[in-house]
């Protein structure tokens, strides 16, 4: 693995780090296994792609994609809270329906190339742009979790009984967290779209698993579970994941190829989840 | 003042297997009063508390707090008036959060939770004083998770959480049931101290006959879906725990 490949790994890691923060908000903070992400990631990429192609300001395109992601999260929240459909199925349904919506957004074509179009990376160092964007998102969400509002969101994931007894509207808290989460995933999709210079309808497949892998690696690297570290740990986890994958795919000894990516990621998550259990059993 | 008017709760209402849990419950608890409720398992004591706190909609009747009908107010909004401590020491606190975080969360009950940091030195000072008044040394462990505490300590935190913000009624649901006799007595004494000092209007369910006779202004016996007997303060004090156990056996 050469320097260029490591830099590119860090870049992709930073982009998916933003999605990982979103996944951490639902899976960890409010304990809601949200499956919307595979759809909202593409929604972000599609919105950004179509806007960039029509000559829109790339930063404005990112804002629009963030808003689109938030709406996707709101849809899942409404399906879950008001129609009383289980949290897992609500997300799956939204992601399923988003496939059609994403194709609509992309004007009926499954692929939008953006070669030569002005993006947030035009005339700037990609790693610098990504680092600044990531730091901003990390700062905002670390602060959010340190507020009374953030504490109320965390209470939902800890104990619904305590939460209700102390005045938290669980439906509303779920909807807000889902919106924030999918807004970040949409943003991540849009940045990915501008970084890769194309939008594709199948771009979002595996966002959830990759994000979850990043969250878990982050938790292993920062085991002291302080609210100040949850958010940055997701981004660091995402970068470490990319570098790990890069080394795994480039090592001659293992003989792994690009198509083995999903298998490695899946095994990585299983090991991360199973390892502490085995350790406890042995002592 | 809490007023319950003709509260009835029937599960599976309308069917032949429907079971009546509560029927014709009338109660008036004046401001600052401390009322004890006793009754066997399955008598409907916790169901009554669920009705008051809004977790369960009664089949018939009205819950009034300071003259306001609570029917349309959902549990999470009612929490600004109703404080509650539950029997299970794990269910009344958030185990994975620190003592400070639990208290900070409870402190904002009934207020808007704003986008301002929850960890402030002013709050730390207030909580340290409150924890010190418990007299079990927890003021030095504010950053420890609640999971690392013993059952008695957790229940003391749960109790403190419930009284950090003002309430119109405080519901204590068998708060000492999961504790050993010694800790049980100290948690009960602590609860009584807070209730008396702050003049909290309180309803308490207990199975501990000694606590039932020693604390509170009056006592109600819930049996056969309604309040079967009422004991005034002096009547209650004259009862020994064994006599009370006999009354229990008669119903």
XYZ file of C-alpha atoms in Angstrom:
534
model
C 0.000 0.000 0.000
C 1.614 3.261 -1.112
C 1.159 6.798 0.258
C -1.387 7.732 -2.383
C -3.540 4.768 -1.454
C -3.320 5.633 2.244
C -4.328 9.251 1.559
C -7.252 8.088 -0.549
C -8.226 5.676 2.250
C -8.197 8.523 4.781
C -10.334 10.660 2.437
C -12.981 7.971 2.003
C -12.718 7.294 5.739
C -13.490 10.944 6.524
C -16.485 10.919 4.152
C -17.958 7.750 5.647
C -17.047 9.016 9.132
C -19.880 11.549 8.801
C -22.299 8.710 7.947
C -20.896 6.733 10.895
C -21.803 9.602 13.266
C -25.360 9.378 11.915
C -25.457 5.628 12.431
C -24.093 6.051 15.958
C -26.949 8.482 16.740
C -29.605 5.880 15.951
C -27.962 2.552 16.792
C -26.129 3.652 19.916
C -27.748 6.782 21.273
C -31.470 6.141 20.929
C -31.153 2.371 20.403
C -33.087 2.431 17.124
C -31.750 0.051 14.433
C -32.381 2.395 11.531
C -32.204 0.776 8.083
C -33.010 3.997 6.219
C -29.328 4.798 5.679
C -28.716 2.741 2.509
C -31.472 4.813 0.870
C -30.685 8.203 2.392
C -27.004 7.949 1.384
C -28.016 7.604 -2.278
C -30.657 10.319 -1.848
C -27.874 12.685 -0.755
C -25.677 11.634 -3.686
C -28.576 11.950 -6.151
C -29.630 15.422 -4.959
C -26.025 16.634 -5.041
C -25.400 15.015 -8.441
C -28.402 16.523 -10.170
C -27.808 19.985 -8.665
C -24.095 20.012 -9.544
C -24.921 18.927 -13.073
C -27.323 21.852 -13.436
C -24.552 24.225 -12.338
C -25.636 24.817 -8.744
C -23.155 25.972 -6.072
C -21.591 22.747 -4.680
C -21.945 23.862 -1.027
C -25.609 24.655 -1.633
C -25.945 21.177 -3.144
C -24.558 19.732 0.126
C -27.159 21.694 2.134
C -29.959 20.427 -0.102
C -28.711 16.841 0.249
C -28.588 17.226 4.051
C -32.162 18.457 4.063
C -33.220 15.559 1.801
C -31.630 13.075 4.207
C -33.449 14.693 7.141
C -36.779 14.274 5.324
C -36.012 10.580 4.737
C -35.357 10.213 8.479
C -38.602 12.037 9.257
C -40.451 9.561 7.005
C -39.059 6.629 9.009
C -39.979 8.418 12.247
C -43.559 8.961 11.102
C -43.952 5.380 9.845
C -42.700 4.091 13.203
C -44.457 6.491 15.603
C -47.797 7.101 13.967
C -48.430 3.895 12.063
C -46.920 1.764 14.844
C -44.715 -0.260 12.483
C -41.631 -1.810 14.133
C -38.450 0.280 14.072
C -36.596 -2.222 11.881
C -39.348 -2.505 9.261
C -39.990 1.274 9.164
C -36.411 1.883 8.038
C -36.453 -0.978 5.559
C -39.690 0.345 4.023
C -38.334 3.891 3.723
C -35.095 2.676 2.133
C -37.118 0.501 -0.259
C -39.360 3.389 -1.295
C -36.358 5.728 -1.574
C -35.059 3.606 -4.467
C -37.932 4.925 -6.610
C -37.577 8.448 -5.283
C -33.818 8.431 -5.921
C -34.405 7.360 -9.540
C -36.951 10.190 -9.860
C -34.430 12.682 -8.454
C -31.800 11.444 -10.888
C -34.207 12.043 -13.764
C -34.897 8.383 -14.463
C -31.291 7.410 -15.174
C -29.309 5.173 -12.779
C -26.033 7.056 -13.172
C -24.994 10.751 -13.301
C -21.338 11.406 -14.239
C -19.919 14.768 -13.090
C -16.672 14.900 -15.012
C -15.313 18.442 -15.098
C -18.140 19.974 -13.044
C -17.358 22.403 -10.204
C -17.418 20.599 -6.825
C -16.328 21.496 -3.295
C -12.999 19.903 -4.227
C -12.348 22.114 -7.293
C -9.090 23.975 -6.863
C -8.561 22.816 -3.297
C -6.819 19.987 -1.500
C -9.381 17.212 -0.994
C -7.954 16.144 2.339
C -8.067 19.734 3.684
C -11.686 20.269 2.583
C -12.729 16.934 4.072
C -10.873 17.489 7.342
C -12.487 20.919 7.820
C -15.966 19.597 7.006
C -15.533 16.616 9.311
C -14.204 18.726 12.178
C -17.187 21.079 11.867
C -19.664 18.179 11.999
C -17.804 16.556 14.925
C -17.763 19.854 16.851
C -21.493 20.465 16.306
C -22.551 16.966 17.355
C -20.168 16.711 20.307
C -21.663 19.951 21.609
C -25.206 18.714 20.938
C -24.651 15.625 23.072
C -23.325 17.757 25.918
C -26.570 19.753 26.171
C -29.812 19.130 28.066
C -31.397 18.332 24.710
C -28.683 15.760 23.927
C -29.071 14.230 27.366
C -32.812 13.827 26.703
C -32.000 12.009 23.428
C -29.565 9.727 25.261
C -32.159 8.944 27.919
C -34.406 7.416 25.231
C -31.749 4.830 24.415
C -31.064 4.123 28.093
C -34.532 3.622 29.545
C -37.847 4.488 27.898
C -39.545 4.304 31.322
C -37.265 6.867 32.972
C -37.433 8.974 29.833
C -41.251 9.190 29.886
C -41.383 9.678 33.672
C -39.124 12.687 33.302
C -41.047 14.294 30.475
C -39.411 13.170 27.221
C -41.787 12.663 24.302
C -40.323 9.423 22.953
C -41.994 9.719 19.527
C -40.646 13.212 19.024
C -37.174 12.320 20.306
C -37.036 9.345 17.919
C -38.124 11.493 14.974
C -35.570 14.214 15.784
C -32.728 11.711 16.160
C -33.705 9.971 12.912
C -33.745 13.310 11.098
C -30.329 14.322 12.448
C -28.906 10.885 11.668
C -30.164 10.716 8.085
C -29.249 14.358 7.464
C -25.635 13.382 8.209
C -25.891 10.274 6.030
C -27.342 12.371 3.175
C -24.494 14.858 3.619
C -21.997 12.017 3.539
C -23.586 10.695 0.327
C -23.388 14.134 -1.279
C -19.716 14.586 -0.375
C -18.993 11.081 -1.682
C -20.784 12.002 -4.903
C -18.680 15.137 -5.397
C -15.458 13.343 -4.396
C -16.032 10.464 -6.821
C -17.568 12.699 -9.525
C -20.531 10.455 -10.157
C -23.884 9.511 -8.622
C -25.106 5.940 -8.876
C -28.367 4.346 -7.774
C -26.510 1.452 -6.095
C -23.985 3.689 -4.299
C -25.661 3.246 -0.924
C -25.534 -0.529 -0.656
C -23.674 -1.404 2.536
C -23.598 2.108 4.038
C -25.165 0.716 7.195
C -22.640 -2.089 7.630
C -19.638 0.112 6.818
C -20.897 2.773 9.236
C -21.505 0.201 11.931
C -18.005 -1.226 11.442
C -16.608 2.296 11.898
C -18.689 2.851 15.071
C -17.496 -0.452 16.544
C -13.833 0.125 15.721
C -14.180 3.591 17.266
C -15.621 2.078 20.437
C -12.714 -0.343 20.663
C -10.174 2.462 20.195
C -11.848 4.748 22.768
C -13.204 2.276 25.298
C -13.967 4.878 27.974
C -17.519 5.650 26.961
C -17.583 9.404 27.555
C -20.051 11.557 25.658
C -17.179 13.794 24.557
C -15.551 10.923 22.663
C -18.512 9.162 21.047
C -18.621 11.450 18.012
C -14.892 11.778 17.161
C -14.499 8.017 17.758
C -16.858 7.355 14.819
C -14.663 9.336 12.403
C -11.420 7.822 13.695
C -13.027 4.369 13.486
C -14.035 5.029 9.895
C -10.494 6.038 8.882
C -8.955 3.042 10.652
C -11.492 0.789 8.934
C -10.484 2.102 5.481
C -6.780 1.665 6.180
C -7.372 -1.827 7.563
C -9.380 -2.779 4.461
C -6.688 -1.242 2.247
C -3.980 -3.340 3.860
C -6.110 -6.486 3.754
C -6.825 -6.094 0.043
C -3.256 -5.177 -0.860
C -1.428 -7.866 1.062
C 0.034 -10.473 -1.249
C -0.058 -13.214 1.370
C -3.796 -13.136 1.992
C -4.536 -13.126 -1.731
C -7.716 -11.094 -1.229
C -9.343 -9.159 -4.050
C -11.730 -6.169 -4.175
C -14.742 -8.456 -4.443
C -13.929 -9.851 -0.971
C -14.649 -6.450 0.645
C -18.110 -7.297 1.995
C -16.937 -10.633 3.357
C -14.036 -8.999 5.231
C -16.253 -6.200 6.585
C -18.885 -8.645 7.786
C -16.294 -10.867 9.477
C -14.711 -7.793 11.062
C -18.050 -6.811 12.651
C -18.708 -10.356 13.851
C -15.267 -10.540 15.449
C -15.672 -7.077 17.024
C -19.015 -8.094 18.525
C -18.034 -11.604 19.581
C -14.559 -10.928 20.994
C -15.607 -9.322 24.306
C -18.096 -12.150 24.961
C -15.439 -14.833 24.556
C -13.048 -12.922 26.762
C -15.635 -12.709 29.554
C -16.428 -16.407 29.351
C -12.789 -17.407 29.767
C -12.317 -15.583 33.074
C -54.593 18.674 45.497
C -55.210 15.335 43.771
C -58.787 14.212 43.269
C -59.776 10.834 41.839
C -63.426 10.583 40.818
C -65.005 7.180 40.331
C -61.917 5.649 38.671
C -62.531 2.268 37.060
C -60.137 0.117 35.052
C -61.265 -2.967 33.170
C -58.925 -4.947 30.969
C -60.493 -6.555 27.872
C -63.589 -4.515 28.645
C -66.877 -5.720 27.186
C -65.896 -9.360 26.807
C -66.955 -12.152 29.139
C -63.349 -12.699 30.235
C -62.849 -8.983 30.992
C -61.367 -8.455 34.433
C -62.099 -5.465 36.628
C -58.917 -4.190 38.264
C -60.277 -0.985 39.789
C -63.892 0.006 40.375
C -65.327 3.179 41.886
C -62.100 4.585 43.282
C -62.648 7.955 44.947
C -59.822 9.777 46.642
C -58.957 13.314 47.712
C -55.375 14.060 48.705
C -54.838 17.590 50.013
C -51.654 19.625 49.471
C -48.819 18.415 51.695
C -50.625 15.254 52.736
C -48.737 11.925 52.880
C -51.074 8.987 52.221
C -50.112 5.316 52.484
C -51.784 2.681 50.309
C -51.612 -0.992 51.249
C -53.134 -4.017 49.580
C -52.307 -7.535 48.444
C -50.558 -8.465 45.212
C -52.821 -7.874 42.237
C -55.078 -5.492 44.172
C -54.465 -2.808 41.525
C -52.166 -0.465 43.427
C -49.643 -0.062 40.613
C -52.502 0.172 38.088
C -53.849 3.090 40.118
C -50.439 4.790 39.943
C -50.318 4.179 36.185
C -53.686 5.919 35.879
C -52.495 8.901 37.917
C -49.246 9.247 35.966
C -51.024 8.894 32.629
C -49.458 5.636 31.448
C -52.896 4.000 31.515
C -56.197 5.555 30.479
C -58.924 4.672 32.981
C -62.067 2.951 31.632
C -64.214 5.312 33.707
C -63.639 8.318 35.934
C -61.490 11.409 36.161
C -58.069 12.342 37.504
C -57.966 15.977 38.670
C -54.835 17.819 39.776
C -55.433 21.236 41.353
C -58.854 21.328 39.706
C -57.497 20.497 36.238
C -58.744 17.417 34.386
C -55.730 15.314 33.340
C -57.569 13.134 30.785
C -56.076 14.781 27.695
C -52.555 15.157 29.085
C -50.192 12.325 28.017
C -47.730 10.744 30.466
C -44.662 12.672 29.272
C -46.446 16.024 29.718
C -48.023 14.979 32.993
C -44.521 14.347 34.332
C -44.227 18.080 35.104
C -46.861 17.539 37.831
C -46.374 13.883 38.731
C -43.069 12.564 40.094
C -42.648 8.827 40.473
C -40.245 6.321 42.012
C -40.645 2.682 41.041
C -39.963 -0.578 42.839
C -37.263 -1.907 40.505
C -34.052 -0.080 41.390
C -32.776 -0.584 37.819
C -35.895 0.917 36.215
C -35.862 4.225 38.108
C -32.399 5.315 36.986
C -30.321 5.137 33.815
C -27.612 2.623 34.729
C -25.075 3.419 32.018
C -25.066 7.136 32.745
C -23.222 8.749 35.628
C -24.874 9.923 38.843
C -24.373 13.505 37.677
C -25.968 12.843 34.280
C -28.952 11.137 35.910
C -29.452 14.064 38.269
C -28.984 16.646 35.492
C -31.622 14.841 33.439
C -34.049 14.695 36.368
C -33.356 18.336 37.230
C -34.950 19.445 33.939
C -38.227 17.527 34.459
C -41.087 19.835 33.506
C -38.774 22.356 31.831
C -37.783 22.795 28.191
C -34.569 20.924 27.475
C -32.503 23.541 25.704
C -29.360 23.487 23.590
C -27.238 24.540 26.550
C -24.577 22.387 28.259
C -26.054 20.165 30.969
C -22.832 20.096 32.941
C -22.535 23.417 34.769
C -20.725 24.273 37.978
C -23.959 25.688 39.442
C -25.661 22.313 38.987
C -22.651 20.444 40.353
C -22.891 22.533 43.500
C -26.631 21.924 43.946
C -26.294 18.184 43.338
C -23.304 17.885 45.686
C -25.400 19.453 48.474
C -28.371 17.196 47.762
C -26.152 14.099 47.621
C -24.492 15.099 50.860
C -27.899 15.309 52.541
C -28.402 11.614 51.703
C -25.478 10.933 54.011
C -24.080 7.963 52.077
C -20.986 9.595 50.594
C -22.225 9.679 46.991
C -21.267 13.362 46.587
C -17.692 12.140 46.052
C -18.746 9.722 43.293
C -20.725 11.998 41.001
C -18.926 10.756 37.884
C -19.424 7.068 38.658
C -22.040 5.219 36.613
C -25.229 4.278 38.450
C -24.582 0.646 37.450
C -21.607 0.615 39.821
C -23.824 1.421 42.830
C -25.570 -0.998 45.171
C -29.362 -1.416 45.066
C -29.875 0.812 48.095
C -27.659 3.560 46.702
C -29.447 3.344 43.346
C -32.827 3.689 45.028
C -31.570 6.696 46.997
C -30.508 8.268 43.668
C -33.901 7.393 42.146
C -35.613 9.073 45.080
C -33.406 12.155 44.838
C -34.065 12.346 41.068
C -37.816 12.369 41.627
C -37.677 15.326 44.037
C -35.117 17.500 42.201
C -37.926 19.307 40.368
C -41.203 20.503 41.910
C -44.243 18.205 41.705
C -47.931 18.403 42.540
C -47.947 14.745 43.553
C -45.167 12.285 44.349
C -45.878 8.594 43.760
C -43.723 6.071 45.639
C -44.361 2.548 44.431
C -42.898 -0.028 46.871
C -39.595 1.794 46.797
C -38.011 -0.430 49.453
C -39.325 -3.810 48.243
C -36.062 -4.832 46.559
C -33.812 -3.829 49.482
C -32.594 -5.672 52.578
C -34.318 -4.758 55.895
C -31.615 -2.389 57.133
C -31.175 -0.468 53.856
C -34.949 -0.552 53.409
C -35.435 1.291 56.717
C -32.799 3.902 55.921
C -34.203 4.581 52.421
C -37.708 4.921 53.926
C -36.455 7.294 56.622
C -34.725 9.307 53.908
C -37.916 9.462 51.817
C -39.913 10.587 54.862
C -37.344 13.251 55.689
C -37.563 14.730 52.186
C -41.377 14.513 52.036
C -41.838 16.208 55.418
C -39.130 18.835 54.883
C -40.445 19.882 51.460
C -44.134 19.330 52.244
C -44.539 17.100 49.174
C -48.024 15.778 48.509
C -47.332 12.046 48.412
C -49.010 8.712 47.757
C -46.997 5.681 48.818
C -47.617 2.003 48.160
C -45.911 -0.334 50.600
C -45.931 -3.964 51.687
C -43.826 -3.172 54.717
C -46.298 -3.091 57.620
C -43.863 -1.325 59.946
C -43.404 1.478 57.395
C -47.154 1.619 56.782
C -47.921 2.260 60.453
C -44.930 4.464 61.242
C -45.115 6.936 58.328
C -47.774 9.046 56.641
C -50.861 11.000 57.687
C -53.426 8.319 56.912
C -53.643 4.889 55.326
C -55.951 3.249 52.782
C -56.466 -0.456 52.203
C -57.028 -1.353 48.558
C -58.842 -4.680 48.155
C -61.509 -6.110 45.846
C -60.891 -3.287 43.313
C -61.703 -0.420 45.697
C -60.616 1.243 48.927
C -61.972 -1.191 51.514
C -60.920 0.642 54.673
C -59.418 3.905 55.735
C -57.308 4.426 58.836
C -56.897 7.939 60.153
C -53.540 9.022 61.611
C -54.293 8.127 65.254
C -56.048 4.870 64.280
C -53.047 3.906 62.207
C -50.552 4.691 64.937
C -52.483 2.553 67.392
C -52.145 -0.456 65.091
C -49.203 -2.762 65.633
C -47.735 -4.346 62.502
C -49.125 -7.738 63.563
C -52.634 -6.337 64.016
C -52.379 -4.776 60.586
C -51.300 -8.085 59.105
C -54.504 -9.527 60.598
C -56.639 -6.845 58.902
C -54.883 -7.836 55.686
C -55.889 -11.453 56.198
C -59.571 -10.619 56.726
C -60.201 -9.063 53.330
